[in-house]
XYZ file of C-alpha atoms in Angstrom:
346
model
C -15.598 39.386 -1.430
C -18.954 40.497 -2.796
C -19.916 43.398 -0.516
C -22.897 44.463 -2.620
C -24.525 41.007 -2.478
C -24.063 40.867 1.304
C -25.603 44.302 1.750
C -28.663 43.455 -0.352
C -29.401 40.303 1.658
C -30.114 42.239 4.866
C -32.466 45.109 5.561
C -29.773 47.167 7.354
C -26.849 48.068 5.076
C -24.513 48.794 8.017
C -25.228 45.451 9.686
C -24.679 43.621 6.413
C -21.461 45.538 5.857
C -20.253 44.637 9.348
C -20.864 40.921 8.665
C -18.728 41.172 5.528
C -15.885 42.748 7.517
C -15.620 39.966 10.138
C -12.428 37.895 10.200
C -13.185 34.118 10.151
C -10.398 33.499 12.688
C -10.836 36.071 15.447
C -14.532 36.681 14.598
C -13.948 40.411 14.907
C -13.657 43.161 12.375
C -10.500 42.958 10.306
C -7.556 44.727 11.903
C -4.895 46.489 9.891
C -3.191 45.322 7.840
C -5.546 42.994 6.011
C -3.978 40.360 3.734
C -5.688 38.834 0.730
C -5.137 35.106 0.088
C -4.730 33.569 -3.395
C -8.320 32.273 -3.067
C -9.481 35.921 -2.667
C -10.502 35.502 1.005
C -9.250 37.987 3.590
C -7.613 37.573 7.010
C -6.046 39.801 9.594
C -2.313 39.600 9.219
C -1.971 38.521 12.847
C -4.597 35.787 12.417
C -2.989 34.618 9.188
C 0.387 34.523 10.936
C -1.089 32.523 13.857
C -2.557 29.937 11.483
C 0.690 29.806 9.509
C 2.797 29.372 12.652
C 0.497 26.631 13.927
C 0.726 24.732 10.627
C 4.508 25.286 10.377
C 5.865 25.055 13.944
C 9.502 24.948 12.791
C 9.221 28.183 10.788
C 10.650 30.929 13.018
C 11.131 34.172 11.130
C 11.802 35.675 7.783
C 15.502 35.123 8.429
C 15.001 31.389 8.983
C 16.834 28.903 6.807
C 13.506 27.261 5.955
C 12.429 28.509 2.542
C 8.705 28.748 3.201
C 5.604 26.914 4.311
C 1.943 26.339 3.684
C -1.433 26.434 5.394
C -5.070 26.157 4.366
C -7.582 28.963 4.098
C -10.051 28.662 7.013
C -12.924 29.668 4.732
C -12.500 27.354 1.711
C -9.611 25.013 2.721
C -7.599 26.180 -0.297
C -3.893 25.501 0.212
C -1.831 28.687 0.493
C 1.890 28.451 -0.326
C 4.187 31.063 1.222
C 7.792 31.939 0.518
C 10.505 32.734 3.047
C 8.752 36.010 3.951
C 5.795 34.114 5.420
C 2.534 36.070 5.690
C 4.497 39.286 5.115
C 4.791 38.194 1.507
C 0.996 38.292 1.036
C -0.611 41.277 -0.645
C -2.478 43.771 1.562
C -6.120 44.487 0.786
C -6.129 48.290 0.958
C -9.723 48.471 -0.259
C -11.010 46.519 2.738
C -8.854 48.602 5.102
C -10.337 51.825 3.712
C -13.872 50.429 4.027
C -13.164 49.522 7.678
C -11.943 53.062 8.394
C -15.088 54.553 6.833
C -17.294 52.096 8.724
C -15.672 52.911 12.076
C -16.013 56.652 11.462
C -19.670 56.161 10.601
C -20.277 54.088 13.725
C -18.512 56.589 15.996
C -20.600 59.478 14.638
C -23.926 57.704 15.291
C -25.564 58.216 18.711
C -25.902 55.073 20.790
C -29.502 53.943 20.797
C -31.180 52.399 23.765
C -31.379 48.701 23.262
C -28.122 48.455 21.357
C -26.318 47.570 24.600
C -27.538 44.697 26.829
C -29.371 45.979 29.918
C -29.680 44.325 33.325
C -32.925 42.439 33.938
C -32.993 43.427 37.643
C -32.083 47.061 37.038
C -33.620 48.119 33.735
C -31.717 51.393 33.533
C -28.319 49.799 34.182
C -26.077 48.523 31.417
C -24.270 45.226 31.827
C -20.690 46.366 32.251
C -18.972 43.917 34.647
C -18.434 40.179 34.821
C -19.065 38.036 37.901
C -16.112 35.678 38.078
C -17.743 33.652 40.886
C -21.005 32.983 39.030
C -19.453 33.270 35.569
C -22.177 35.582 34.243
C -22.190 39.219 33.029
C -23.966 41.670 35.350
C -24.264 45.369 36.183
C -22.692 47.595 38.834
C -25.927 47.803 40.869
C -26.042 43.999 41.163
C -22.499 44.101 42.536
C -23.252 46.855 45.061
C -26.781 45.994 46.182
C -27.887 42.891 44.306
C -27.225 39.166 44.119
C -23.521 39.546 43.288
C -22.496 41.858 46.156
C -20.358 39.098 47.749
C -18.919 37.788 44.467
C -15.618 38.493 42.780
C -16.034 40.609 39.658
C -13.820 41.811 36.813
C -14.167 44.378 34.020
C -16.383 43.001 31.288
C -14.038 44.111 28.515
C -11.055 42.434 30.197
C -12.855 39.092 30.499
C -14.175 39.498 26.988
C -10.719 40.091 25.524
C -9.252 37.192 27.509
C -11.881 34.707 26.375
C -11.713 36.062 22.838
C -7.952 35.532 22.804
C -8.385 31.994 24.151
C -11.028 31.309 21.502
C -8.736 32.615 18.765
C -5.931 30.370 19.997
C -8.286 27.384 19.986
C -9.423 28.235 16.469
C -5.819 28.477 15.296
C -5.018 25.126 16.888
C -8.098 23.536 15.320
C -7.228 24.908 11.896
C -3.648 23.687 12.231
C -4.892 20.307 13.500
C -7.237 19.997 10.543
C -4.373 20.787 8.203
C -2.206 18.095 9.793
C -5.079 15.597 9.636
C -5.591 16.399 5.962
C -1.870 15.823 5.368
C -2.056 12.461 7.138
C -5.130 11.505 5.105
C -3.276 12.363 1.893
C -0.296 10.279 3.008
C -2.562 7.350 3.887
C -4.317 7.588 0.525
C -0.926 7.583 -1.226
C 0.122 4.573 0.846
C -3.119 2.779 -0.055
C -2.552 3.431 -3.763
C 1.088 2.323 -3.514
C -0.014 -0.839 -1.701
C -2.465 -1.680 -4.483
C 0.139 -1.036 -7.202
C 2.804 -3.092 -5.413
C 0.306 -5.922 -4.840
C -0.587 -6.039 -8.528
C 3.110 -6.117 -9.452
C 3.744 -8.944 -6.966
C 0.779 -10.889 -8.362
C 2.050 -10.499 -11.923
C 5.524 -11.672 -10.929
C 4.122 -14.670 -9.022
C 1.900 -15.673 -11.971
C 4.867 -15.410 -14.346
C 6.992 -17.662 -12.137
C 4.242 -20.276 -11.828
C 3.560 -20.141 -15.570
C 7.265 -20.750 -16.255
C 7.242 -23.660 -13.804
C 4.127 -25.119 -15.438
C 5.740 -24.799 -18.880
C 8.849 -26.589 -17.607
C 6.706 -29.411 -16.177
C 4.830 -29.748 -19.472
C 8.122 -29.917 -21.373
C 9.475 -32.571 -19.013
C 6.229 -34.574 -19.223
C 6.387 -34.554 -23.018
C 9.994 -35.758 -22.910
C 9.177 -38.676 -20.576
C 6.088 -39.627 -22.606
C 8.253 -39.721 -25.731
C 10.694 -42.118 -24.033
C 7.839 -44.431 -22.987
C 6.401 -44.364 -26.514
C 9.804 -45.201 -28.001
C 10.253 -48.145 -25.621
C 6.731 -49.310 -26.445
C 7.465 -49.173 -30.188
C 10.752 -51.089 -29.822
C 9.248 -53.874 -27.725
C 6.134 -54.141 -29.879
C 8.244 -54.387 -33.056
C 10.382 -57.138 -31.542
C 7.326 -59.130 -30.383
C 5.655 -58.747 -33.781
C 8.797 -60.095 -35.496
C 8.729 -63.125 -33.182
C 5.053 -63.667 -33.979
C 5.847 -63.705 -37.719
C 8.689 -66.186 -37.203
C 6.534 -68.512 -35.125
C 3.693 -68.307 -37.658
C 6.093 -69.370 -40.436
C 7.349 -72.263 -38.343
C 3.761 -73.258 -37.534
C 2.842 -73.258 -41.218
C 5.824 -75.446 -42.110
C 5.130 -77.802 -39.249
C 1.482 -78.099 -40.252
C 2.461 -79.128 -43.780
C 4.881 -81.731 -42.419
C 2.176 -83.102 -40.150
C -0.179 -83.454 -43.077
C 2.505 -85.231 -45.159
C 3.400 -87.516 -42.277
C -0.247 -88.493 -41.716
C -0.694 -89.384 -45.373
C 2.562 -91.395 -45.356
C 1.435 -93.252 -42.289
C -1.575 -94.481 -44.246
C 0.706 -96.277 -46.809
C 0.088 -100.058 -46.691
C 2.927 -101.244 -48.833
C 6.137 -101.643 -46.860
C 8.479 -101.607 -49.821
C 6.778 -98.615 -51.269
C 6.816 -96.869 -47.903
C 10.531 -97.482 -47.371
C 11.574 -96.830 -50.920
C 9.455 -93.800 -51.206
C 7.952 -95.007 -54.413
C 4.428 -94.699 -53.193
C 2.145 -91.800 -53.305
C 4.095 -89.979 -50.592
C 7.777 -89.521 -49.969
C 7.595 -90.138 -46.239
C 11.046 -91.666 -46.015
C 12.637 -88.626 -47.627
C 10.645 -86.325 -45.349
C 11.200 -88.341 -42.219
C 14.430 -86.590 -41.165
C 12.740 -83.220 -41.455
C 9.751 -84.480 -39.523
C 11.991 -85.820 -36.781
C 13.882 -82.520 -36.641
C 10.649 -80.521 -36.547
C 9.218 -82.721 -33.797
C 12.105 -81.702 -31.527
C 10.815 -78.109 -31.413
C 12.010 -74.879 -32.961
C 15.014 -72.854 -31.938
C 13.464 -69.430 -32.348
C 14.071 -66.540 -29.924
C 11.801 -66.066 -26.921
C 10.996 -63.083 -24.743
C 12.037 -63.054 -21.139
C 9.493 -63.084 -18.344
C 8.258 -59.563 -17.579
C 9.487 -58.312 -20.945
C 6.208 -56.377 -21.438
C 6.504 -54.567 -18.103
C 6.972 -50.780 -18.068
C 7.822 -50.466 -14.391
C 11.184 -48.953 -15.280
C 9.393 -45.794 -16.380
C 7.688 -45.150 -13.035
C 8.379 -41.634 -11.717
C 8.045 -40.607 -8.065
C 6.786 -37.049 -7.618
C 6.515 -37.151 -3.844
C 9.504 -34.877 -3.343
C 8.102 -32.396 -5.845
C 4.711 -32.506 -4.129
C 6.357 -31.770 -0.803
C 8.342 -28.966 -2.383
C 5.181 -27.447 -3.870
C 3.417 -27.643 -0.502
C 6.431 -25.990 1.093
C 6.427 -23.090 -1.367
C 6.236 -19.761 0.445
C 7.430 -16.198 0.093
C 11.051 -15.430 0.874
C 11.629 -14.176 4.435
C 12.625 -10.570 4.941
C 16.290 -9.646 4.971
C 16.090 -8.911 8.680
C 14.781 -12.414 9.335
C 17.577 -13.884 7.211
C 20.177 -11.976 9.197
C 18.535 -13.147 12.407
C 18.567 -16.772 11.278
C 22.186 -16.485 10.106
C 23.123 -15.195 13.543
C 21.402 -18.133 15.224
C 23.181 -20.638 12.949
C 26.571 -19.088 13.743
C 25.850 -19.285 17.476
C 24.815 -22.941 17.117
C 27.999 -23.744 15.164
C 30.122 -22.045 17.816
């Protein structure tokens, strides 16, 4: 606490000093003993204990089994960690206590100036020293005896002041404790948000890995089936090509026989034709021509031999399975479904 800076900011050193000695909880001058927080801010021990008790409702006393607790400084929101001694484990600020004693002695030795105490507007020479409970306003004794508040219920001003001040302090303590709880909830929610993002990324990576493995398996199976089709294609094509070569050879032989037979048919001499002494040997070739005219005995392919319908694959069941892909149900749902199945079986 920088007392010198606070004093220099105001024209009256005593007023500036008084502002520096105000507790942020009870809004009054620090009461003995004064405790100093780790963040170097000061609190009355009673106010610090009220804030600590509000933030740690299950902490009962220094003899409690609970090891310690925490609360936040009302000035800077710095988190203060306490051991099993609670606020009694905090260090006292003896310097501030001595300054308060000197300040109070100085104030008591000064004469009270006119104008330092609020005066009644109706009775200028009367100080406001009572509180009208009926009208809820401060007033003076003359207003109660002769003035507007003669029929009202009144109470000592200091009593009402202390009561409302106590209520205000309690509200402040509750607000500070509520803010601390809200901050804790916010921290928990932020942690949950971060955990949700991390778990989502892990689930995405696992899902991608499973689908990549499935895609690799499908590619491997596709390559295997394509290889089988290619092998069948090569076998059938080779067989057909061999038949083509055989039929071409037969066609070539048959063409030569046809040419020989045509030339023999043009022979005019009967003896020469039958004896085969002419230009052509038709008689010798006639048995071969007759045999060739009956047609060849080469292999033939069956009808539909070129079809590849045997290699048709139905993927409808896989398509339905892919459409039905979904995340596994929770264990509770599985137990629930198992229970229903057992009831149905019974």
